[in-house]
mmCIF file of C-alpha atoms and ligand atoms in Angstrom:
data_model
loop_
_atom_site.group_PDB
_atom_site.id
_atom_site.type_symbol
_atom_site.label_atom_id
_atom_site.label_comp_id
_atom_site.label_asym_id
_atom_site.label_seq_id
_atom_site.Cartn_x
_atom_site.Cartn_y
_atom_site.Cartn_z
ATOM 1 C CA UNK A 1 -3.080 147.175 257.419
ATOM 2 C CA UNK A 2 -6.774 146.636 257.941
ATOM 3 C CA UNK A 3 -8.899 147.100 260.839
ATOM 4 C CA UNK A 4 -12.473 145.649 261.102
ATOM 5 C CA UNK A 5 -15.161 146.431 263.765
ATOM 6 C CA UNK A 6 -17.178 143.214 264.198
ATOM 7 C CA UNK A 7 -20.504 142.612 265.980
ATOM 8 C CA UNK A 8 -21.879 139.222 267.164
ATOM 9 C CA UNK A 9 -25.442 138.991 268.531
ATOM 10 C CA UNK A 10 -26.678 135.774 266.972
ATOM 11 C CA UNK A 11 -27.755 134.120 270.345
ATOM 12 C CA UNK A 12 -27.236 135.183 274.076
ATOM 13 C CA UNK A 13 -23.925 137.117 273.901
ATOM 14 C CA UNK A 14 -23.667 140.749 272.875
ATOM 15 C CA UNK A 15 -20.113 140.855 271.478
ATOM 16 C CA UNK A 16 -18.060 143.532 269.755
ATOM 17 C CA UNK A 17 -14.446 143.373 268.645
ATOM 18 C CA UNK A 18 -11.785 145.239 266.830
ATOM 19 C CA UNK A 19 -9.275 143.124 265.028
ATOM 20 C CA UNK A 20 -6.394 144.098 262.567
ATOM 21 C CA UNK A 21 -4.136 142.188 260.358
ATOM 22 C CA UNK A 22 -0.926 143.875 261.588
ATOM 23 C CA UNK A 23 1.504 141.047 262.187
ATOM 24 C CA UNK A 24 2.088 139.732 265.633
ATOM 25 C CA UNK A 25 3.191 136.303 264.600
ATOM 26 C CA UNK A 26 6.153 135.658 262.126
ATOM 27 C CA UNK A 27 4.568 135.538 258.693
ATOM 28 C CA UNK A 28 5.264 132.396 256.803
ATOM 29 C CA UNK A 29 5.414 132.851 252.872
ATOM 30 C CA UNK A 30 3.735 129.396 252.553
ATOM 31 C CA UNK A 31 0.676 130.339 254.833
ATOM 32 C CA UNK A 32 -2.181 130.182 252.316
ATOM 33 C CA UNK A 33 -4.863 129.705 254.975
ATOM 34 C CA UNK A 34 -5.579 133.415 255.419
ATOM 35 C CA UNK A 35 -4.757 136.335 253.078
ATOM 36 C CA UNK A 36 -3.791 137.923 256.305
ATOM 37 C CA UNK A 37 -2.409 135.212 258.521
ATOM 38 C CA UNK A 38 -1.302 137.335 261.512
ATOM 39 C CA UNK A 39 -4.361 138.772 263.149
ATOM 40 C CA UNK A 40 -4.345 140.948 266.148
ATOM 41 C CA UNK A 41 -7.252 141.148 268.513
ATOM 42 C CA UNK A 42 -7.314 144.910 269.618
ATOM 43 C CA UNK A 43 -10.339 144.394 271.746
ATOM 44 C CA UNK A 44 -12.886 141.545 272.415
ATOM 45 C CA UNK A 45 -15.865 142.514 274.549
ATOM 46 C CA UNK A 46 -18.591 140.009 275.493
ATOM 47 C CA UNK A 47 -21.595 140.695 277.564
ATOM 48 C CA UNK A 48 -23.317 137.343 278.417
ATOM 49 C CA UNK A 49 -26.942 137.118 279.196
ATOM 50 C CA UNK A 50 -26.625 133.708 280.887
ATOM 51 C CA UNK A 51 -27.800 135.065 284.185
ATOM 52 C CA UNK A 52 -31.059 136.327 282.519
ATOM 53 C CA UNK A 53 -31.710 133.000 280.791
ATOM 54 C CA UNK A 54 -30.765 130.821 283.529
ATOM 55 C CA UNK A 55 -33.928 131.490 285.501
ATOM 56 C CA UNK A 56 -36.004 130.094 282.716
ATOM 57 C CA UNK A 57 -33.581 127.089 282.129
ATOM 58 C CA UNK A 58 -32.920 127.959 278.555
ATOM 59 C CA UNK A 59 -32.764 130.920 276.035
ATOM 60 C CA UNK A 60 -35.879 133.064 275.727
ATOM 61 C CA UNK A 61 -35.468 134.632 272.216
ATOM 62 C CA UNK A 62 -37.526 137.801 272.835
ATOM 63 C CA UNK A 63 -35.482 138.472 275.948
ATOM 64 C CA UNK A 64 -32.325 137.917 274.144
ATOM 65 C CA UNK A 65 -33.300 140.574 271.588
ATOM 66 C CA UNK A 66 -34.347 143.079 274.200
ATOM 67 C CA UNK A 67 -31.173 142.483 276.096
ATOM 68 C CA UNK A 68 -28.919 142.970 273.053
ATOM 69 C CA UNK A 69 -30.732 146.274 272.508
ATOM 70 C CA UNK A 70 -30.010 147.314 276.150
ATOM 71 C CA UNK A 71 -26.339 146.713 276.169
ATOM 72 C CA UNK A 72 -25.063 146.924 272.698
ATOM 73 C CA UNK A 73 -24.034 150.562 272.748
ATOM 74 C CA UNK A 74 -22.176 150.204 275.872
ATOM 75 C CA UNK A 75 -20.239 147.173 274.507
ATOM 76 C CA UNK A 76 -19.604 149.076 271.353
ATOM 77 C CA UNK A 77 -18.191 152.018 273.308
ATOM 78 C CA UNK A 78 -16.030 149.692 275.414
ATOM 79 C CA UNK A 79 -14.644 147.743 272.397
ATOM 80 C CA UNK A 80 -13.578 150.947 270.554
ATOM 81 C CA UNK A 81 -12.026 152.502 273.729
ATOM 82 C CA UNK A 82 -10.109 149.371 274.370
ATOM 83 C CA UNK A 83 -8.842 149.211 270.920
ATOM 84 C CA UNK A 84 -7.654 152.767 271.107
ATOM 85 C CA UNK A 85 -8.924 153.786 267.751
ATOM 86 C CA UNK A 86 -11.263 156.237 266.182
ATOM 87 C CA UNK A 87 -13.822 155.758 263.326
ATOM 88 C CA UNK A 88 -11.157 157.030 260.787
ATOM 89 C CA UNK A 89 -8.937 154.041 261.645
ATOM 90 C CA UNK A 90 -11.806 151.406 260.950
ATOM 91 C CA UNK A 91 -11.805 150.102 257.338
ATOM 92 C CA UNK A 92 -14.916 148.091 257.403
ATOM 93 C CA UNK A 93 -17.745 147.076 259.863
ATOM 94 C CA UNK A 94 -19.046 143.493 259.966
ATOM 95 C CA UNK A 95 -21.866 141.670 261.726
ATOM 96 C CA UNK A 96 -23.167 138.124 261.995
ATOM 97 C CA UNK A 97 -26.309 137.890 259.713
ATOM 98 C CA UNK A 98 -27.093 133.990 259.913
ATOM 99 C CA UNK A 99 -27.762 131.565 261.293
ATOM 100 C CA UNK A 100 -29.322 132.460 264.621
ATOM 101 C CA UNK A 101 -32.249 133.891 266.477
ATOM 102 C CA UNK A 102 -33.575 136.484 263.861
ATOM 103 C CA UNK A 103 -34.625 139.126 266.506
ATOM 104 C CA UNK A 104 -31.231 138.874 268.100
ATOM 105 C CA UNK A 105 -29.323 139.001 264.849
ATOM 106 C CA UNK A 106 -31.240 141.966 263.832
ATOM 107 C CA UNK A 107 -29.960 144.112 266.555
ATOM 108 C CA UNK A 108 -26.241 143.641 265.688
ATOM 109 C CA UNK A 109 -26.830 143.691 262.003
ATOM 110 C CA UNK A 110 -28.900 146.974 262.285
ATOM 111 C CA UNK A 111 -26.185 148.559 264.498
ATOM 112 C CA UNK A 112 -23.431 147.525 261.944
ATOM 113 C CA UNK A 113 -25.340 148.748 258.865
ATOM 114 C CA UNK A 114 -26.175 152.014 260.590
ATOM 115 C CA UNK A 115 -22.518 152.637 261.679
ATOM 116 C CA UNK A 116 -21.302 151.744 258.123
ATOM 117 C CA UNK A 117 -23.705 154.226 256.644
ATOM 118 C CA UNK A 118 -23.018 157.080 259.218
ATOM 119 C CA UNK A 119 -19.204 156.682 258.900
ATOM 120 C CA UNK A 120 -19.097 155.748 255.113
ATOM 121 C CA UNK A 121 -17.528 152.294 255.489
ATOM 122 C CA UNK A 122 -18.090 149.008 253.719
ATOM 123 C CA UNK A 123 -20.252 146.449 255.448
ATOM 124 C CA UNK A 124 -19.702 142.747 255.628
ATOM 125 C CA UNK A 125 -22.505 140.206 256.669
ATOM 126 C CA UNK A 126 -20.792 137.145 258.186
ATOM 127 C CA UNK A 127 -21.960 133.564 258.626
ATOM 128 C CA UNK A 128 -21.691 132.521 262.360
ATOM 129 C CA UNK A 129 -20.316 129.170 261.589
ATOM 130 C CA UNK A 130 -17.567 130.740 259.479
ATOM 131 C CA UNK A 131 -16.730 132.834 262.386
ATOM 132 C CA UNK A 132 -16.343 129.720 264.615
ATOM 133 C CA UNK A 133 -14.064 128.301 261.807
ATOM 134 C CA UNK A 134 -11.832 131.407 261.843
ATOM 135 C CA UNK A 135 -11.630 131.151 265.643
ATOM 136 C CA UNK A 136 -9.390 128.243 265.090
ATOM 137 C CA UNK A 137 -7.101 130.387 262.866
ATOM 138 C CA UNK A 138 -7.110 133.081 265.369
ATOM 139 C CA UNK A 139 -5.903 130.638 268.055
ATOM 140 C CA UNK A 140 -3.544 128.480 265.809
ATOM 141 C CA UNK A 141 -2.104 130.774 263.104
ATOM 142 C CA UNK A 142 -0.131 127.792 261.819
ATOM 143 C CA UNK A 143 -3.454 125.918 260.867
ATOM 144 C CA UNK A 144 -3.974 125.752 257.057
ATOM 145 C CA UNK A 145 -6.685 124.331 254.778
ATOM 146 C CA UNK A 146 -7.697 121.781 253.907
ATOM 147 C CA UNK A 147 -8.748 120.572 257.400
ATOM 148 C CA UNK A 148 -11.914 119.293 259.160
ATOM 149 C CA UNK A 149 -13.731 121.644 261.404
ATOM 150 C CA UNK A 150 -15.841 119.978 264.202
ATOM 151 C CA UNK A 151 -18.328 122.686 265.427
ATOM 152 C CA UNK A 152 -20.196 121.765 268.432
ATOM 153 C CA UNK A 153 -22.188 124.451 270.248
ATOM 154 C CA UNK A 154 -25.635 124.899 271.838
ATOM 155 C CA UNK A 155 -27.165 125.379 268.258
ATOM 156 C CA UNK A 156 -24.862 123.448 266.026
ATOM 157 C CA UNK A 157 -23.131 120.172 265.491
ATOM 158 C CA UNK A 158 -21.329 119.987 262.266
ATOM 159 C CA UNK A 159 -18.209 118.233 260.442
ATOM 160 C CA UNK A 160 -17.253 120.780 257.890
ATOM 161 C CA UNK A 161 -14.435 120.251 255.192
ATOM 162 C CA UNK A 162 -12.645 123.477 254.972
ATOM 163 C CA UNK A 163 -10.952 124.171 251.646
ATOM 164 C CA UNK A 164 -10.265 127.998 252.081
ATOM 165 C CA UNK A 165 -11.967 131.259 252.525
ATOM 166 C CA UNK A 166 -15.628 130.903 251.738
ATOM 167 C CA UNK A 167 -15.110 127.324 250.532
ATOM 168 C CA UNK A 168 -16.788 124.703 252.847
ATOM 169 C CA UNK A 169 -18.582 121.400 252.523
ATOM 170 C CA UNK A 170 -20.803 120.109 255.414
ATOM 171 C CA UNK A 171 -20.097 116.375 255.588
ATOM 172 C CA UNK A 172 -21.914 115.412 258.764
ATOM 173 C CA UNK A 173 -24.465 116.999 261.166
ATOM 174 C CA UNK A 174 -26.837 116.207 263.948
ATOM 175 C CA UNK A 175 -30.408 114.949 262.815
ATOM 176 C CA UNK A 176 -31.965 116.569 266.022
ATOM 177 C CA UNK A 177 -30.396 118.047 269.011
ATOM 178 C CA UNK A 178 -27.047 119.841 268.975
ATOM 179 C CA UNK A 179 -24.455 118.501 271.254
ATOM 180 C CA UNK A 180 -24.630 121.410 273.499
ATOM 181 C CA UNK A 181 -28.407 121.354 273.585
ATOM 182 C CA UNK A 182 -28.212 117.733 274.682
ATOM 183 C CA UNK A 183 -25.892 118.605 277.505
ATOM 184 C CA UNK A 184 -28.331 121.506 278.606
ATOM 185 C CA UNK A 185 -31.393 119.277 278.428
ATOM 186 C CA UNK A 186 -29.707 116.454 280.311
ATOM 187 C CA UNK A 187 -28.521 119.106 282.974
ATOM 188 C CA UNK A 188 -32.212 119.994 283.415
ATOM 189 C CA UNK A 189 -33.236 116.387 283.774
ATOM 190 C CA UNK A 190 -30.533 116.207 286.583
ATOM 191 C CA UNK A 191 -31.660 119.451 288.161
ATOM 192 C CA UNK A 192 -28.313 121.117 287.462
ATOM 193 C CA UNK A 193 -27.748 124.726 287.004
ATOM 194 C CA UNK A 194 -28.046 126.271 283.369
ATOM 195 C CA UNK A 195 -26.211 125.826 281.111
ATOM 196 C CA UNK A 196 -25.808 122.238 281.828
ATOM 197 C CA UNK A 197 -22.466 121.596 279.700
ATOM 198 C CA UNK A 198 -19.836 123.004 282.078
ATOM 199 C CA UNK A 199 -21.702 121.559 285.319
ATOM 200 C CA UNK A 200 -21.871 118.108 283.786
ATOM 201 C CA UNK A 201 -18.209 118.307 282.732
ATOM 202 C CA UNK A 202 -17.253 119.207 286.291
ATOM 203 C CA UNK A 203 -19.334 116.517 287.792
ATOM 204 C CA UNK A 204 -18.215 113.887 285.308
ATOM 205 C CA UNK A 205 -14.642 114.149 286.768
ATOM 206 C CA UNK A 206 -16.013 112.534 290.033
ATOM 207 C CA UNK A 207 -18.043 109.837 288.400
ATOM 208 C CA UNK A 208 -17.666 106.433 286.511
ATOM 209 C CA UNK A 209 -18.072 106.833 282.902
ATOM 210 C CA UNK A 210 -18.665 102.997 282.502
ATOM 211 C CA UNK A 211 -21.455 103.093 285.122
ATOM 212 C CA UNK A 212 -24.434 103.097 282.698
ATOM 213 C CA UNK A 213 -24.100 102.008 279.099
ATOM 214 C CA UNK A 214 -26.002 104.423 276.815
ATOM 215 C CA UNK A 215 -27.089 104.358 273.197
ATOM 216 C CA UNK A 216 -24.697 106.381 270.890
ATOM 217 C CA UNK A 217 -27.392 107.625 268.445
ATOM 218 C CA UNK A 218 -26.643 105.984 265.185
ATOM 219 C CA UNK A 219 -28.545 107.080 262.043
ATOM 220 C CA UNK A 220 -29.631 103.985 260.138
ATOM 221 C CA UNK A 221 -29.518 104.162 256.266
ATOM 222 C CA UNK A 222 -32.262 102.960 254.093
ATOM 223 C CA UNK A 223 -30.088 100.361 252.509
ATOM 224 C CA UNK A 224 -28.760 99.108 255.820
ATOM 225 C CA UNK A 225 -25.774 100.160 257.925
ATOM 226 C CA UNK A 226 -25.390 103.512 259.603
ATOM 227 C CA UNK A 227 -24.543 106.988 258.375
ATOM 228 C CA UNK A 228 -20.769 107.389 259.008
ATOM 229 C CA UNK A 229 -20.870 111.098 260.114
ATOM 230 C CA UNK A 230 -24.310 112.139 261.019
ATOM 231 C CA UNK A 231 -25.445 111.769 264.744
ATOM 232 C CA UNK A 232 -28.468 112.047 266.778
ATOM 233 C CA UNK A 233 -28.785 113.107 270.481
ATOM 234 C CA UNK A 234 -32.436 112.807 271.191
ATOM 235 C CA UNK A 235 -32.475 108.932 271.746
ATOM 236 C CA UNK A 236 -29.559 109.480 274.182
ATOM 237 C CA UNK A 237 -31.509 112.238 276.008
ATOM 238 C CA UNK A 238 -34.633 109.868 276.205
ATOM 239 C CA UNK A 239 -32.485 106.971 277.444
ATOM 240 C CA UNK A 240 -31.173 109.414 280.182
ATOM 241 C CA UNK A 241 -34.818 110.318 281.224
ATOM 242 C CA UNK A 242 -35.864 106.702 281.472
ATOM 243 C CA UNK A 243 -32.796 105.854 283.498
ATOM 244 C CA UNK A 244 -33.296 108.756 285.784
ATOM 245 C CA UNK A 245 -36.933 107.753 286.360
ATOM 246 C CA UNK A 246 -35.989 104.116 287.013
ATOM 247 C CA UNK A 247 -33.082 105.199 289.439
ATOM 248 C CA UNK A 248 -35.498 107.555 291.288
ATOM 249 C CA UNK A 249 -37.908 104.671 291.970
ATOM 250 C CA UNK A 250 -35.116 102.588 293.844
ATOM 251 C CA UNK A 251 -32.748 105.310 295.225
ATOM 252 C CA UNK A 252 -33.326 108.156 297.533
ATOM 253 C CA UNK A 253 -30.499 110.037 295.847
ATOM 254 C CA UNK A 254 -29.446 109.946 292.194
ATOM 255 C CA UNK A 255 -25.771 108.908 291.403
ATOM 256 C CA UNK A 256 -25.362 112.250 289.625
ATOM 257 C CA UNK A 257 -21.593 111.980 288.944
ATOM 258 C CA UNK A 258 -21.975 108.621 287.473
ATOM 259 C CA UNK A 259 -24.826 109.725 285.359
ATOM 260 C CA UNK A 260 -22.887 112.847 284.174
ATOM 261 C CA UNK A 261 -19.729 110.766 283.310
ATOM 262 C CA UNK A 262 -21.654 108.143 281.458
ATOM 263 C CA UNK A 263 -23.593 110.735 279.510
ATOM 264 C CA UNK A 264 -20.445 112.735 278.740
ATOM 265 C CA UNK A 265 -18.480 109.736 277.698
ATOM 266 C CA UNK A 266 -21.315 108.700 275.235
ATOM 267 C CA UNK A 267 -21.431 112.115 273.634
ATOM 268 C CA UNK A 268 -17.734 112.369 273.372
ATOM 269 C CA UNK A 269 -17.519 108.905 271.845
ATOM 270 C CA UNK A 270 -20.120 109.641 269.136
ATOM 271 C CA UNK A 271 -18.402 112.873 268.171
ATOM 272 C CA UNK A 272 -14.899 111.386 268.202
ATOM 273 C CA UNK A 273 -15.758 108.269 266.135
ATOM 274 C CA UNK A 274 -17.450 110.544 263.591
ATOM 275 C CA UNK A 275 -14.816 113.201 263.426
ATOM 276 C CA UNK A 276 -11.986 110.567 263.006
ATOM 277 C CA UNK A 277 -13.785 108.574 260.350
ATOM 278 C CA UNK A 278 -14.627 111.806 258.357
ATOM 279 C CA UNK A 279 -11.052 112.981 258.543
ATOM 280 C CA UNK A 280 -9.508 109.617 257.474
ATOM 281 C CA UNK A 281 -12.172 109.185 254.579
ATOM 282 C CA UNK A 282 -11.368 112.663 253.320
ATOM 283 C CA UNK A 283 -7.653 112.487 253.803
ATOM 284 C CA UNK A 284 -7.580 115.392 256.161
ATOM 285 C CA UNK A 285 -4.632 115.661 258.438
ATOM 286 C CA UNK A 286 -6.070 118.114 260.953
ATOM 287 C CA UNK A 287 -9.224 118.583 262.979
ATOM 288 C CA UNK A 288 -9.945 122.065 264.423
ATOM 289 C CA UNK A 289 -12.847 122.044 266.968
ATOM 290 C CA UNK A 290 -15.047 124.972 267.776
ATOM 291 C CA UNK A 291 -18.112 125.890 269.580
ATOM 292 C CA UNK A 292 -18.845 125.913 273.365
ATOM 293 C CA UNK A 293 -18.730 122.112 273.638
ATOM 294 C CA UNK A 294 -15.084 122.176 272.603
ATOM 295 C CA UNK A 295 -14.399 123.143 276.122
ATOM 296 C CA UNK A 296 -15.575 119.645 277.209
ATOM 297 C CA UNK A 297 -12.827 117.700 278.952
ATOM 298 C CA UNK A 298 -14.221 114.253 277.938
ATOM 299 C CA UNK A 299 -14.292 115.301 274.270
ATOM 300 C CA UNK A 300 -10.859 116.792 274.453
ATOM 301 C CA UNK A 301 -9.380 113.515 275.961
ATOM 302 C CA UNK A 302 -11.193 111.180 273.630
ATOM 303 C CA UNK A 303 -10.466 113.045 270.460
ATOM 304 C CA UNK A 304 -6.883 113.808 271.289
ATOM 305 C CA UNK A 305 -6.225 110.091 272.087
ATOM 306 C CA UNK A 306 -7.947 108.740 268.855
ATOM 307 C CA UNK A 307 -6.286 111.539 266.603
ATOM 308 C CA UNK A 308 -2.840 110.702 268.020
ATOM 309 C CA UNK A 309 -3.570 106.988 267.297
ATOM 310 C CA UNK A 310 -4.315 107.866 263.607
ATOM 311 C CA UNK A 311 -1.595 110.483 263.197
ATOM 312 C CA UNK A 312 -4.155 113.405 262.834
ATOM 313 C CA UNK A 313 -3.526 116.792 264.455
ATOM 314 C CA UNK A 314 -6.166 118.346 266.767
ATOM 315 C CA UNK A 315 -6.563 122.037 267.349
ATOM 316 C CA UNK A 316 -8.764 123.287 270.272
ATOM 317 C CA UNK A 317 -9.039 127.186 270.491
ATOM 318 C CA UNK A 318 -8.877 128.563 274.034
ATOM 319 C CA UNK A 319 -12.216 128.928 275.760
ATOM 320 C CA UNK A 320 -12.764 132.640 274.972
ATOM 321 C CA UNK A 321 -12.511 131.805 271.289
ATOM 322 C CA UNK A 322 -14.626 128.602 271.545
ATOM 323 C CA UNK A 323 -17.823 130.279 272.782
ATOM 324 C CA UNK A 324 -19.601 133.106 270.870
ATOM 325 C CA UNK A 325 -17.430 136.248 270.509
ATOM 326 C CA UNK A 326 -16.888 138.863 267.928
ATOM 327 C CA UNK A 327 -13.090 138.502 267.489
ATOM 328 C CA UNK A 328 -13.875 135.298 265.383
ATOM 329 C CA UNK A 329 -16.474 137.270 263.338
ATOM 330 C CA UNK A 330 -13.851 140.092 262.659
ATOM 331 C CA UNK A 331 -11.364 137.585 261.736
ATOM 332 C CA UNK A 332 -13.538 136.043 259.080
ATOM 333 C CA UNK A 333 -14.546 139.593 257.897
ATOM 334 C CA UNK A 334 -10.858 140.564 257.586
ATOM 335 C CA UNK A 335 -10.030 137.668 255.295
ATOM 336 C CA UNK A 336 -13.203 138.538 253.026
ATOM 337 C CA UNK A 337 -12.567 142.162 253.092
ATOM 338 C CA UNK A 338 -8.877 141.669 252.054
ATOM 339 C CA UNK A 339 -10.128 139.503 249.029
ATOM 340 C CA UNK A 340 -12.321 142.429 248.012
ATOM 341 C CA UNK A 341 -15.643 141.203 249.393
ATOM 342 C CA UNK A 342 -18.263 143.273 250.835
ATOM 343 C CA UNK A 343 -22.009 143.047 251.420
ATOM 344 C CA UNK A 344 -25.164 144.705 250.216
ATOM 345 C CA UNK A 345 -26.960 146.868 252.881
ATOM 346 C CA UNK A 346 -30.061 144.629 251.977
ATOM 347 C CA UNK A 347 -28.485 141.653 253.437
ATOM 348 C CA UNK A 348 -31.124 140.139 255.859
ATOM 349 C CA UNK A 349 -30.939 138.362 259.104
ATOM 350 C CA UNK A 350 -31.668 134.705 258.532
ATOM 351 C CA UNK A 351 -32.343 132.000 261.108
ATOM 352 C CA UNK A 352 -30.970 129.303 258.848
ATOM 353 C CA UNK A 353 -28.318 129.440 256.125
ATOM 354 C CA UNK A 354 -25.953 126.553 254.776
ATOM 355 C CA UNK A 355 -22.438 127.230 255.135
ATOM 356 C CA UNK A 356 -22.094 126.324 251.384
ATOM 357 C CA UNK A 357 -24.033 129.456 250.489
ATOM 358 C CA UNK A 358 -21.608 131.924 252.331
ATOM 359 C CA UNK A 359 -20.372 133.536 249.079
ATOM 360 C CA UNK A 360 -23.984 134.682 248.309
ATOM 361 C CA UNK A 361 -23.335 137.348 251.069
ATOM 362 C CA UNK A 362 -20.806 139.101 248.938
HETATM 363 O O1 KG4 B 401 -20.804 128.142 271.175
HETATM 364 P P1 KG4 B 401 -21.655 128.622 272.554
HETATM 365 O O2 KG4 B 401 -21.196 129.612 273.487
HETATM 366 O O3 KG4 B 401 -23.088 129.154 271.921
HETATM 367 C C1 KG4 B 401 -23.845 128.690 270.992
HETATM 368 O O4 KG4 B 401 -23.553 129.186 269.788
HETATM 369 O O5 KG4 B 401 -24.662 127.745 271.140
HETATM 370 O O6 KG4 B 401 -22.019 127.188 273.138
HETATM 371 C C2 KG4 B 401 -22.773 127.108 274.231
HETATM 372 C C3 KG4 B 401 -22.985 125.698 274.576
HETATM 373 C C4 KG4 B 401 -24.007 125.347 275.715
HETATM 374 O O7 KG4 B 401 -24.883 124.392 275.255
HETATM 375 C C5 KG4 B 401 -23.100 124.795 276.707
HETATM 376 O O8 KG4 B 401 -23.688 123.913 277.625
HETATM 377 C C6 KG4 B 401 -21.996 124.232 276.023
HETATM 378 O O9 KG4 B 401 -21.711 124.974 275.039
HETATM 379 N N1 KG4 B 401 -20.770 124.003 276.955
HETATM 380 C C7 KG4 B 401 -20.419 122.842 277.203
HETATM 381 C C8 KG4 B 401 -19.108 123.114 278.092
HETATM 382 N N2 KG4 B 401 -19.000 124.417 278.160
HETATM 383 C C9 KG4 B 401 -19.906 125.033 277.512
HETATM 384 N N3 KG4 B 401 -20.617 121.563 277.030
HETATM 385 C C10 KG4 B 401 -20.009 120.515 277.529
HETATM 386 N N4 KG4 B 401 -18.947 120.786 278.343
HETATM 387 C C11 KG4 B 401 -18.360 121.937 278.623
HETATM 388 N N5 KG4 B 401 -17.336 122.193 279.345
HETATM 389 ZN ZN1 ZN B 402 -21.729 129.952 268.228
#
């Protein structure tokens, strides 16, 4: 049995978790997805900074780092207390090291390395997106590679072919804004609370998704045609800005629910079309969705419908594992640790890192 203490501070959540590979699900001998397919989350503490960043309408990196510093010791104590374990029970300590806000990453990474040195434990640096992929395993132990991971968050929009632990191929990405970023920017245009994603989702339920036709954000290829999997959301955001300006000239009040529904429908359509095409072209029978935008009801409805039509399975983790958390980082670390991987203490915090380079961390 292995126990990992994991820390996640790549953006605006200070998160600490303890996970163990003690079986809680019946173990299938054919489950090759994880070397330890039955992961138990012993604790999963998340301190969100959303209330701090809300007043600025977005994340202020300097404030994020300071806030991580303020709360990390408390969150760490809580996670250890809730897991009911002592340092002797912990086999390794992991932290997200890339990609993310460097100042924010540094807080969790430095705490993890320090604890590893003081308590004589191995240390593992974890790629944040690999963590999101492992959130799907956490929620759905029956999921096995190969499958397609659709990661849609405030910082990322990627289609990744998952072949196994540390084996990833990025097949599609956004050329500009991430999907969640687009929701948050349009939320600001509509004067909605930050972050815009959940508010737009709620308002869209009362609106007409066909009220305003909007551009989907296709990427032209030099030889003609469009990239089948890459997307762009900056054109859609500009189209929303122009539409809102025009509507404001003629109306006292904006039709906010119709605008929210039309925007959400267009984003969900763009993501669904690309994910389904990518899965079919690469003969992948399952799509696992991760990141905060996985909570979006429009995306869930469109993707589930389109996947069912094509006989593709779709996995959406519960919300607590969609958004940033340390349990997913611990789950990825457990798998790497059980395969004999650990990281050098010189492992640096990096704002960018391709998922294809994950094995360089060990
Ligand atoms: O994964 P996450 O917690 O943090 C990042 O790593 O970015 O994702 C946060 C993003 C925000 O942009 C937020 O607006 C978006 O996820 N989001 C949603 C919904 N819930 C959260 N977007 C659309 N619909 C939602 N229901
Ligand atoms: Zn994330």
